[in-house]
PDB file of C-alpha atoms in Angstrom:
ATOM      1  CA  MET A  13      -8.152  65.396   4.246  1.00 58.00           C
ATOM      2  CA  CYS A  14      -9.813  68.098   6.329  1.00 70.00           C
ATOM      3  CA  GLY A  15     -13.550  67.710   6.587  1.00 74.00           C
ATOM      4  CA  VAL A  16     -13.480  64.126   5.260  1.00 82.00           C
ATOM      5  CA  ASP A  17     -14.752  61.363   7.498  1.00 81.00           C
ATOM      6  CA  ILE A  18     -12.782  58.131   7.349  1.00 80.00           C
ATOM      7  CA  VAL A  19     -14.655  55.113   8.685  1.00 76.00           C
ATOM      8  CA  LEU A  20     -12.825  51.906   9.617  1.00 74.00           C
ATOM      9  CA  GLN A  21     -15.205  49.033  10.169  1.00 70.00           C
ATOM     10  CA  ARG A  22     -14.509  45.405  10.975  1.00 71.00           C
ATOM     11  CA  PRO A  23     -16.731  42.844   9.192  1.00 70.00           C
ATOM     12  CA  GLY A  24     -19.493  41.439  11.360  1.00 70.00           C
ATOM     13  CA  PRO A  25     -19.752  37.787  12.471  1.00 70.00           C
ATOM     14  CA  GLY A  26     -21.750  36.824   9.387  1.00 71.00           C
ATOM     15  CA  GLU A  27     -19.862  38.990   6.894  1.00 71.00           C
ATOM     16  CA  LEU A  28     -16.800  38.598   4.713  1.00 71.00           C
ATOM     17  CA  PRO A  29     -14.067  41.240   4.393  1.00 70.00           C
ATOM     18  CA  PHE A  30     -14.182  43.731   1.535  1.00 73.00           C
ATOM     19  CA  PHE A  31     -13.150  42.080  -1.698  1.00 72.00           C
ATOM     20  CA  ASP A  32     -12.276  43.609  -5.064  1.00 74.00           C
ATOM     21  CA  HIS A  33     -14.099  40.932  -7.052  1.00 74.00           C
ATOM     22  CA  SER A  34     -17.535  39.402  -6.963  1.00 79.00           C
ATOM     23  CA  LEU A  35     -17.522  35.882  -5.568  1.00 80.00           C
ATOM     24  CA  ARG A  36     -19.930  35.071  -8.362  1.00 82.00           C
ATOM     25  CA  CYS A  37     -16.891  35.127 -10.665  1.00 86.00           C
ATOM     26  CA  LEU A  38     -15.355  32.312  -8.640  1.00 86.00           C
ATOM     27  CA  PHE A  39     -18.406  30.085  -8.926  1.00 86.00           C
ATOM     28  CA  ASP A  40     -18.683  30.846 -12.625  1.00 87.00           C
ATOM     29  CA  LEU A  41     -15.286  29.154 -12.938  1.00 88.00           C
ATOM     30  CA  LEU A  42     -15.775  26.328 -10.416  1.00 87.00           C
ATOM     31  CA  THR A  43     -18.727  24.242  -9.339  1.00 88.00           C
ATOM     32  CA  VAL A  44     -19.569  24.283  -5.646  1.00 88.00           C
ATOM     33  CA  ASP A  45     -18.366  20.688  -5.249  1.00 88.00           C
ATOM     34  CA  LYS A  46     -14.983  21.395  -6.852  1.00 88.00           C
ATOM     35  CA  PHE A  47     -14.562  24.541  -4.805  1.00 89.00           C
ATOM     36  CA  LEU A  48     -15.258  22.655  -1.567  1.00 89.00           C
ATOM     37  CA  ARG A  49     -12.636  20.064  -2.465  1.00 89.00           C
ATOM     38  CA  LEU A  50     -10.159  22.823  -3.284  1.00 90.00           C
ATOM     39  CA  PHE A  51     -11.019  24.639  -0.062  1.00 91.00           C
ATOM     40  CA  THR A  52     -10.414  21.428   1.892  1.00 90.00           C
ATOM     41  CA  CYS A  53      -6.860  21.309   0.515  1.00 89.00           C
ATOM     42  CA  PHE A  54      -6.532  24.967   1.490  1.00 91.00           C
ATOM     43  CA  LEU A  55      -7.614  24.332   5.090  1.00 90.00           C
ATOM     44  CA  LEU A  56      -5.302  21.319   5.398  1.00 88.00           C
ATOM     45  CA  GLU A  57      -2.391  23.406   4.069  1.00 87.00           C
ATOM     46  CA  HIS A  58      -1.634  21.252   1.044  1.00 87.00           C
ATOM     47  CA  GLN A  59       0.395  22.401  -1.935  1.00 87.00           C
ATOM     48  CA  ILE A  60      -2.049  24.036  -4.363  1.00 89.00           C
ATOM     49  CA  LEU A  61      -1.220  24.788  -7.991  1.00 88.00           C
ATOM     50  CA  LEU A  62      -3.725  26.852  -9.985  1.00 89.00           C
ATOM     51  CA  CYS A  63      -3.422  26.718 -13.778  1.00 86.00           C
ATOM     52  CA  SER A  64      -5.071  28.993 -16.324  1.00 86.00           C
ATOM     53  CA  LYS A  65      -4.436  30.747 -19.613  1.00 83.00           C
ATOM     54  CA  THR A  66      -5.735  33.990 -18.097  1.00 85.00           C
ATOM     55  CA  LEU A  67      -3.955  35.928 -15.364  1.00 86.00           C
ATOM     56  CA  SER A  68      -7.193  37.417 -14.034  1.00 87.00           C
ATOM     57  CA  ARG A  69      -8.651  33.963 -13.403  1.00 89.00           C
ATOM     58  CA  LEU A  70      -5.598  32.959 -11.386  1.00 89.00           C
ATOM     59  CA  MET A  71      -5.985  36.055  -9.227  1.00 89.00           C
ATOM     60  CA  ILE A  72      -9.736  35.577  -8.752  1.00 89.00           C
ATOM     61  CA  VAL A  73      -9.420  31.988  -7.533  1.00 91.00           C
ATOM     62  CA  ALA A  74      -6.356  32.607  -5.361  1.00 91.00           C
ATOM     63  CA  GLU A  75      -7.739  35.763  -3.758  1.00 90.00           C
ATOM     64  CA  SER A  76     -11.171  34.201  -3.271  1.00 89.00           C
ATOM     65  CA  LEU A  77      -9.629  31.279  -1.396  1.00 90.00           C
ATOM     66  CA  CYS A  78      -7.901  33.667   0.981  1.00 89.00           C
ATOM     67  CA  ALA A  79     -10.974  35.861   1.395  1.00 87.00           C
ATOM     68  CA  LEU A  80     -13.327  32.972   2.163  1.00 87.00           C
ATOM     69  CA  ALA A  81     -10.966  31.736   4.883  1.00 85.00           C
ATOM     70  CA  PHE A  82     -11.819  34.822   6.979  1.00 83.00           C
ATOM     71  CA  PRO A  83     -11.164  35.275   9.905  1.00 79.00           C
ATOM     72  CA  PHE A  84      -8.188  32.988   9.243  1.00 85.00           C
ATOM     73  CA  ARG A  85      -5.302  34.001   7.012  1.00 87.00           C
ATOM     74  CA  TRP A  86      -3.003  32.023   4.718  1.00 89.00           C
ATOM     75  CA  GLN A  87       0.400  32.562   6.348  1.00 90.00           C
ATOM     76  CA  LEU A  88       2.427  30.331   4.031  1.00 90.00           C
ATOM     77  CA  THR A  89       3.975  30.724   0.576  1.00 90.00           C
ATOM     78  CA  TYR A  90       1.631  32.643  -1.715  1.00 91.00           C
ATOM     79  CA  VAL A  91       2.568  33.235  -5.369  1.00 91.00           C
ATOM     80  CA  PRO A  92      -0.704  33.707  -7.296  1.00 88.00           C
ATOM     81  CA  ILE A  93       1.207  34.252 -10.553  1.00 88.00           C
ATOM     82  CA  LEU A  94       4.378  32.171 -10.874  1.00 84.00           C
ATOM     83  CA  PRO A  95       6.675  33.111 -13.777  1.00 79.00           C
ATOM     84  CA  TYR A  96       6.961  30.263 -16.253  1.00 72.00           C
ATOM     85  CA  SER A  97      10.750  30.336 -15.920  1.00 71.00           C
ATOM     86  CA  GLN A  98      10.513  29.669 -12.178  1.00 75.00           C
ATOM     87  CA  LEU A  99       8.854  26.250 -12.221  1.00 74.00           C
ATOM     88  CA  LYS A 100      11.672  24.960 -10.032  1.00 71.00           C
ATOM     89  CA  PHE A 101      10.057  26.667  -7.040  1.00 76.00           C
ATOM     90  CA  MET A 102       7.320  24.061  -7.214  1.00 76.00           C
ATOM     91  CA  GLU A 103       9.863  21.661  -5.715  1.00 70.00           C
ATOM     92  CA  ALA A 104       9.703  23.530  -2.413  1.00 75.00           C
ATOM     93  CA  PRO A 105       8.831  21.057   0.391  1.00 74.00           C
ATOM     94  CA  VAL A 106       6.386  23.488   2.003  1.00 82.00           C
ATOM     95  CA  PRO A 107       2.668  24.220   1.625  1.00 87.00           C
ATOM     96  CA  TYR A 108       1.990  26.868  -0.997  1.00 91.00           C
ATOM     97  CA  ILE A 109      -0.550  28.459  -3.306  1.00 91.00           C
ATOM     98  CA  MET A 110       0.891  29.116  -6.755  1.00 90.00           C
ATOM     99  CA  GLY A 111      -0.684  30.129 -10.026  1.00 89.00           C
ATOM    100  CA  LEU A 112       0.750  29.104 -13.388  1.00 84.00           C
ATOM    101  CA  CYS A 113      -0.297  30.879 -16.579  1.00 82.00           C
ATOM    102  CA  TYR A 114       0.328  28.603 -19.565  1.00 76.00           C
ATOM    103  CA  GLU A 115      -0.165  29.170 -23.291  1.00 71.00           C
ATOM    104  CA  ASP A 116      -1.475  26.049 -25.019  1.00 63.00           C
ATOM    105  CA  VAL A 117      -1.442  23.122 -22.600  1.00 63.00           C
ATOM    106  CA  ILE A 118      -0.334  22.634 -19.018  1.00 61.00           C
ATOM    107  CA  PRO A 119       3.322  21.514 -19.080  1.00 60.00           C
ATOM    108  CA  GLU A 120       3.315  17.737 -18.963  1.00 59.00           C
ATOM    109  CA  GLN A 121       6.329  17.605 -16.683  1.00 56.00           C
ATOM    110  CA  ILE A 122       4.334  19.245 -13.911  1.00 58.00           C
ATOM    111  CA  PHE A 123       1.980  16.319 -13.507  1.00 58.00           C
ATOM    112  CA  GLN A 124       4.240  13.511 -14.662  1.00 61.00           C
ATOM    113  CA  ALA A 125       7.990  14.050 -14.489  1.00 58.00           C
ATOM    114  CA  TYR A 126       7.991  16.374 -11.497  1.00 62.00           C
ATOM    115  CA  ILE A 127       5.461  14.467  -9.451  1.00 67.00           C
ATOM    116  CA  ALA A 128       7.006  11.085 -10.282  1.00 70.00           C
ATOM    117  CA  ALA A 129      10.509  12.295  -9.432  1.00 71.00           C
ATOM    118  CA  LEU A 130       9.421  13.956  -6.208  1.00 74.00           C
ATOM    119  CA  SER A 131       7.518  10.857  -5.130  1.00 78.00           C
ATOM    120  CA  ARG A 132      10.620   8.701  -5.674  1.00 82.00           C
ATOM    121  CA  LEU A 133      12.652  11.043  -3.491  1.00 85.00           C
ATOM    122  CA  MET A 134      10.040  10.897  -0.744  1.00 85.00           C
ATOM    123  CA  ILE A 135       9.751   7.095  -0.897  1.00 87.00           C
ATOM    124  CA  VAL A 136      13.492   6.525  -0.459  1.00 89.00           C
ATOM    125  CA  ALA A 137      13.958   9.203   2.214  1.00 89.00           C
ATOM    126  CA  GLU A 138      10.938   8.121   4.252  1.00 88.00           C
ATOM    127  CA  SER A 139      11.849   4.433   3.898  1.00 89.00           C
ATOM    128  CA  LEU A 140      15.330   5.089   5.285  1.00 89.00           C
ATOM    129  CA  CYS A 141      13.825   6.734   8.347  1.00 89.00           C
ATOM    130  CA  ALA A 142      11.159   4.052   8.790  1.00 89.00           C
ATOM    131  CA  LEU A 143      13.622   1.147   8.550  1.00 86.00           C
ATOM    132  CA  ALA A 144      15.791   2.713  11.252  1.00 87.00           C
ATOM    133  CA  PHE A 145      13.065   1.997  13.822  1.00 87.00           C
ATOM    134  CA  PRO A 146      13.248   2.120  16.857  1.00 90.00           C
ATOM    135  CA  PHE A 147      15.859   4.804  16.206  1.00 91.00           C
ATOM    136  CA  ARG A 148      15.024   8.176  14.672  1.00 90.00           C
ATOM    137  CA  TRP A 149      16.986  10.470  12.371  1.00 90.00           C
ATOM    138  CA  GLN A 150      17.422  13.578  14.521  1.00 90.00           C
ATOM    139  CA  LEU A 151      19.618  15.560  12.142  1.00 90.00           C
ATOM    140  CA  THR A 152      18.962  17.736   9.080  1.00 90.00           C
ATOM    141  CA  TYR A 153      16.218  16.233   6.922  1.00 89.00           C
ATOM    142  CA  VAL A 154      15.222  17.898   3.641  1.00 86.00           C
ATOM    143  CA  PRO A 155      13.692  15.197   1.404  1.00 84.00           C
ATOM    144  CA  ILE A 156      13.124  17.702  -1.415  1.00 80.00           C
ATOM    145  CA  LEU A 157      15.756  20.423  -1.747  1.00 81.00           C
ATOM    146  CA  PRO A 158      14.952  23.247  -4.206  1.00 74.00           C
ATOM    147  CA  TYR A 159      17.446  23.265  -7.066  1.00 70.00           C
ATOM    148  CA  SER A 160      18.306  26.883  -6.341  1.00 71.00           C
ATOM    149  CA  GLN A 161      19.428  25.979  -2.814  1.00 76.00           C
ATOM    150  CA  LEU A 162      22.326  23.656  -3.635  1.00 77.00           C
ATOM    151  CA  LYS A 163      24.539  25.779  -1.386  1.00 80.00           C
ATOM    152  CA  PHE A 164      22.955  24.092   1.640  1.00 82.00           C
ATOM    153  CA  MET A 165      24.691  20.866   0.637  1.00 81.00           C
ATOM    154  CA  GLU A 166      27.933  22.484   1.769  1.00 81.00           C
ATOM    155  CA  ALA A 167      26.721  22.440   5.374  1.00 83.00           C
ATOM    156  CA  PRO A 168      29.317  20.666   7.592  1.00 85.00           C
ATOM    157  CA  VAL A 169      26.684  18.531   9.315  1.00 88.00           C
ATOM    158  CA  PRO A 170      25.122  15.120   8.607  1.00 89.00           C
ATOM    159  CA  TYR A 171      21.979  15.403   6.500  1.00 91.00           C
ATOM    160  CA  ILE A 172      19.499  13.625   4.248  1.00 90.00           C
ATOM    161  CA  MET A 173      18.559  15.721   1.220  1.00 88.00           C
ATOM    162  CA  GLY A 174      16.715  14.977  -1.985  1.00 87.00           C
ATOM    163  CA  LEU A 175      17.535  16.760  -5.234  1.00 83.00           C
ATOM    164  CA  CYS A 176      15.235  16.707  -8.262  1.00 75.00           C
ATOM    165  CA  TYR A 177      17.483  17.312 -11.276  1.00 74.00           C
ATOM    166  CA  GLU A 178      16.635  17.712 -14.956  1.00 68.00           C
ATOM    167  CA  ASP A 179      19.363  16.154 -17.123  1.00 69.00           C
ATOM    168  CA  VAL A 180      22.378  15.185 -15.032  1.00 72.00           C
ATOM    169  CA  ILE A 181      23.413  15.514 -11.405  1.00 74.00           C
ATOM    170  CA  PRO A 182      25.653  18.582 -10.920  1.00 71.00           C
ATOM    171  CA  GLU A 183      29.313  17.555 -10.955  1.00 72.00           C
ATOM    172  CA  GLN A 184      30.177  19.499  -7.803  1.00 68.00           C
ATOM    173  CA  ILE A 185      28.020  17.135  -5.764  1.00 71.00           C
ATOM    174  CA  PHE A 186      30.341  14.201  -6.483  1.00 68.00           C
ATOM    175  CA  GLN A 187      33.364  16.261  -5.526  1.00 66.00           C
ATOM    176  CA  SER A 188      32.182  16.565  -1.938  1.00 69.00           C
ATOM    177  CA  ASN A 189      32.414  13.859   0.708  1.00 75.00           C
ATOM    178  CA  VAL A 190      28.743  12.895   0.357  1.00 83.00           C
ATOM    179  CA  CYS A 191      26.947   9.597  -0.164  1.00 85.00           C
ATOM    180  CA  VAL A 192      25.050  10.159  -3.433  1.00 85.00           C
ATOM    181  CA  LEU A 193      22.327   7.812  -4.694  1.00 83.00           C
ATOM    182  CA  ASP A 194      20.867   8.366  -8.154  1.00 83.00           C
ATOM    183  CA  ILE A 195      17.454   6.740  -7.752  1.00 80.00           C
ATOM    184  CA  ASP A 196      16.722   6.820 -11.485  1.00 77.00           C
ATOM    185  CA  THR A 197      19.883   4.974 -12.572  1.00 78.00           C
ATOM    186  CA  GLY A 198      20.613   3.065  -9.357  1.00 80.00           C
ATOM    187  CA  GLU A 199      24.164   4.429  -9.140  1.00 81.00           C
ATOM    188  CA  LEU A 200      25.544   4.804  -5.622  1.00 82.00           C
ATOM    189  CA  ASP A 201      28.641   6.890  -4.880  1.00 81.00           C
ATOM    190  CA  MET A 202      29.904   6.530  -1.304  1.00 80.00           C
ATOM    191  CA  PRO A 203      32.673   8.315   0.611  1.00 78.00           C
ATOM    192  CA  GLU A 204      35.923   6.370   0.889  1.00 78.00           C
ATOM    193  CA  ASP A 205      35.940   6.286   4.688  1.00 78.00           C
ATOM    194  CA  VAL A 206      32.595   4.472   5.058  1.00 80.00           C
ATOM    195  CA  PRO A 207      33.162   1.023   6.656  1.00 83.00           C
ATOM    196  CA  MET A 208      31.423  -2.154   5.540  1.00 81.00           C
ATOM    197  CA  LEU A 209      28.218  -3.130   7.323  1.00 79.00           C
ATOM    198  CA  PRO A 210      28.839  -6.120   9.651  1.00 84.00           C
ATOM    199  CA  ASP A 211      27.355  -9.404   8.371  1.00 84.00           C
ATOM    200  CA  ARG A 212      26.190  -7.604   5.251  1.00 80.00           C
ATOM    201  CA  THR A 213      25.846 -10.798   3.182  1.00 85.00           C
ATOM    202  CA  GLU A 214      23.585 -12.554   5.680  1.00 86.00           C
ATOM    203  CA  PHE A 215      21.530  -9.429   6.172  1.00 82.00           C
ATOM    204  CA  ALA A 216      21.070  -9.057   2.400  1.00 84.00           C
ATOM    205  CA  ARG A 217      19.850 -12.674   2.187  1.00 86.00           C
ATOM    206  CA  GLU A 218      17.319 -12.116   4.960  1.00 86.00           C
ATOM    207  CA  VAL A 219      15.978  -8.986   3.281  1.00 82.00           C
ATOM    208  CA  ALA A 220      15.732 -10.797  -0.063  1.00 85.00           C
ATOM    209  CA  SER A 221      13.821 -13.700   1.511  1.00 86.00           C
ATOM    210  CA  VAL A 222      11.391 -11.295   3.182  1.00 82.00           C
ATOM    211  CA  LEU A 223      10.765  -9.557  -0.145  1.00 82.00           C
ATOM    212  CA  ILE A 224      10.096 -12.902  -1.850  1.00 86.00           C
ATOM    213  CA  ARG A 225       7.598 -13.909   0.846  1.00 82.00           C
ATOM    214  CA  PHE A 226       5.944 -10.513   0.570  1.00 79.00           C
ATOM    215  CA  GLU A 227       5.582 -10.860  -3.218  1.00 80.00           C
ATOM    216  CA  ASP A 228       4.115 -14.361  -2.826  1.00 75.00           C
ATOM    217  CA  HIS A 229       1.654 -13.023  -0.265  1.00 73.00           C
ATOM    218  CA  LEU A 230       0.601 -10.257  -2.647  1.00 71.00           C
ATOM    219  CA  LEU A 231       0.061 -12.754  -5.467  1.00 74.00           C
ATOM    220  CA  GLU A 232      -2.087 -14.944  -3.213  1.00 72.00           C
ATOM    221  CA  ASN A 233      -4.191 -11.957  -2.188  1.00 69.00           C
ATOM    222  CA  GLU A 234      -4.633 -10.901  -5.811  1.00 69.00           C
ATOM    223  CA  GLU A 235      -5.752 -14.418  -6.777  1.00 66.00           C
ATOM    224  CA  ASP A 236      -8.253 -14.475  -3.900  1.00 69.00           C
ATOM    225  CA  ILE A 237      -9.632 -11.099  -4.949  1.00 66.00           C
ATOM    226  CA  VAL A 238     -10.023 -12.274  -8.546  1.00 63.00           C
ATOM    227  CA  LYS A 239     -11.824 -15.441  -7.424  1.00 64.00           C
ATOM    228  CA  LYS A 240     -14.171 -13.491  -5.165  1.00 62.00           C
ATOM    229  CA  ARG A 241     -14.961 -11.084  -7.960  1.00 62.00           C
ATOM    230  CA  GLU A 242     -15.700 -13.955 -10.331  1.00 61.00           C
ATOM    231  CA  VAL A 243     -17.997 -15.560  -7.774  1.00 60.00           C
ATOM    232  CA  GLY A 244     -19.697 -12.238  -7.165  1.00 58.00           C
ATOM    233  CA  VAL A 245     -20.246 -11.679 -10.875  1.00 49.00           C
ATOM    234  CA  ILE A 246     -21.659 -15.170 -11.332  1.00 43.00           C
ATOM    235  CA  GLY A 247     -23.926 -14.762  -8.333  1.00 45.00           C
ATOM    236  CA  THR A 248     -25.161 -11.428  -9.637  1.00 46.00           C
ATOM    237  CA  ARG A 249     -25.860 -12.860 -13.056  1.00 44.00           C
ATOM    238  CA  ARG A 250     -27.825 -15.766 -11.594  1.00 43.00           C
ATOM    239  CA  LYS A 251     -29.830 -13.395  -9.461  1.00 43.00           C
ATOM    240  CA  GLU A 252     -30.556 -11.184 -12.458  1.00 46.00           C
ATOM    241  CA  GLU A 253     -31.637 -14.203 -14.516  1.00 45.00           C
ATOM    242  CA  TRP A 254     -33.984 -15.347 -11.745  1.00 37.00           C
ATOM    243  CA  SER A 255     -35.441 -11.851 -11.389  1.00 40.00           C
ATOM    244  CA  SER A 256     -36.009 -11.543 -15.120  1.00 42.00           C
ATOM    245  CA  LYS A 257     -37.757 -14.896 -15.192  1.00 41.00           C
ATOM    246  CA  ARG A 258     -39.820 -14.074 -12.143  1.00 38.00           C
ATOM    247  CA  MET A 259     -41.034 -10.893 -13.810  1.00 37.00           C
ATOM    248  CA  SER A 260     -41.789 -12.734 -17.041  1.00 37.00           C
ATOM    249  CA  ARG A 261     -45.392 -13.734 -17.706  1.00 37.00           C
ATOM    250  CA  SER A 262     -44.268 -16.709 -19.785  1.00 37.00           C
ATOM    251  CA  PHE A 263     -42.368 -18.047 -16.768  1.00 37.00           C
ATOM    252  CA  ASP A 264     -45.491 -17.777 -14.633  1.00 41.00           C
ATOM    253  CA  ASP A 265     -47.476 -19.598 -17.306  1.00 43.00           C
ATOM    254  CA  GLU A 266     -44.906 -22.397 -17.288  1.00 41.00           C
ATOM    255  CA  VAL A 267     -45.215 -22.744 -13.531  1.00 39.00           C
ATOM    256  CA  ILE A 268     -49.013 -22.754 -13.698  1.00 37.00           C
ATOM    257  CA  SER A 269     -49.102 -25.315 -16.469  1.00 39.00           C
ATOM    258  CA  GLY A 270     -46.639 -27.464 -14.561  1.00 41.00           C
ATOM    259  CA  ILE A 271     -48.867 -27.403 -11.517  1.00 36.00           C
TER     260      ILE A 271
END
């Protein structure tokens, strides 16, 4: 390296860092509007899944996102090319950028089964915490536990964990002293030493009555919305008819002849 000058230069205030690809490639793949929406998810640290049949496209979009965030850096999970056999890592309850290279079509379970199952886990877990108000769950809370991390269920502490399974719940879960709720089937397996809730029957009746009133209220609101829409449509039609007549020469002739 003797006699060779090595220059290290930091990008200026209006410059981006050195990048191996032309950013033109990014905007050949995405419109400016779609990129801005994607970049918004990036800045808000949402989970981002990039899908393509070409590995190079996954790398271009993922690397461009990180480059355009300069001087900030993406410090969270970053897997620009996720092996197809490792889809389970998409269950991770953390922000990430992942790229999935598929062959023919994007796996349907990604946008339907996975998302639906994960949303059910979140609804039940968050509802438990919300209904405990004014108290708060201060212990271990993992609403979506990656399937590869089942060992954490052996922790000797109270916890709330959500497991997204494929076919059946692993048998070893039922062998432990854990309250297990299968949201899909409605089956509830409780430890033997759990006491009965005081006044459970009366409490169940109160909850049922509240749900009935809530459903009636929703039906009333839906009927009101339908009526308002019908009135709005009728009013619009009448206005359009009047405008069409007002712009019609024959209508003006009728008015003149009537006068």
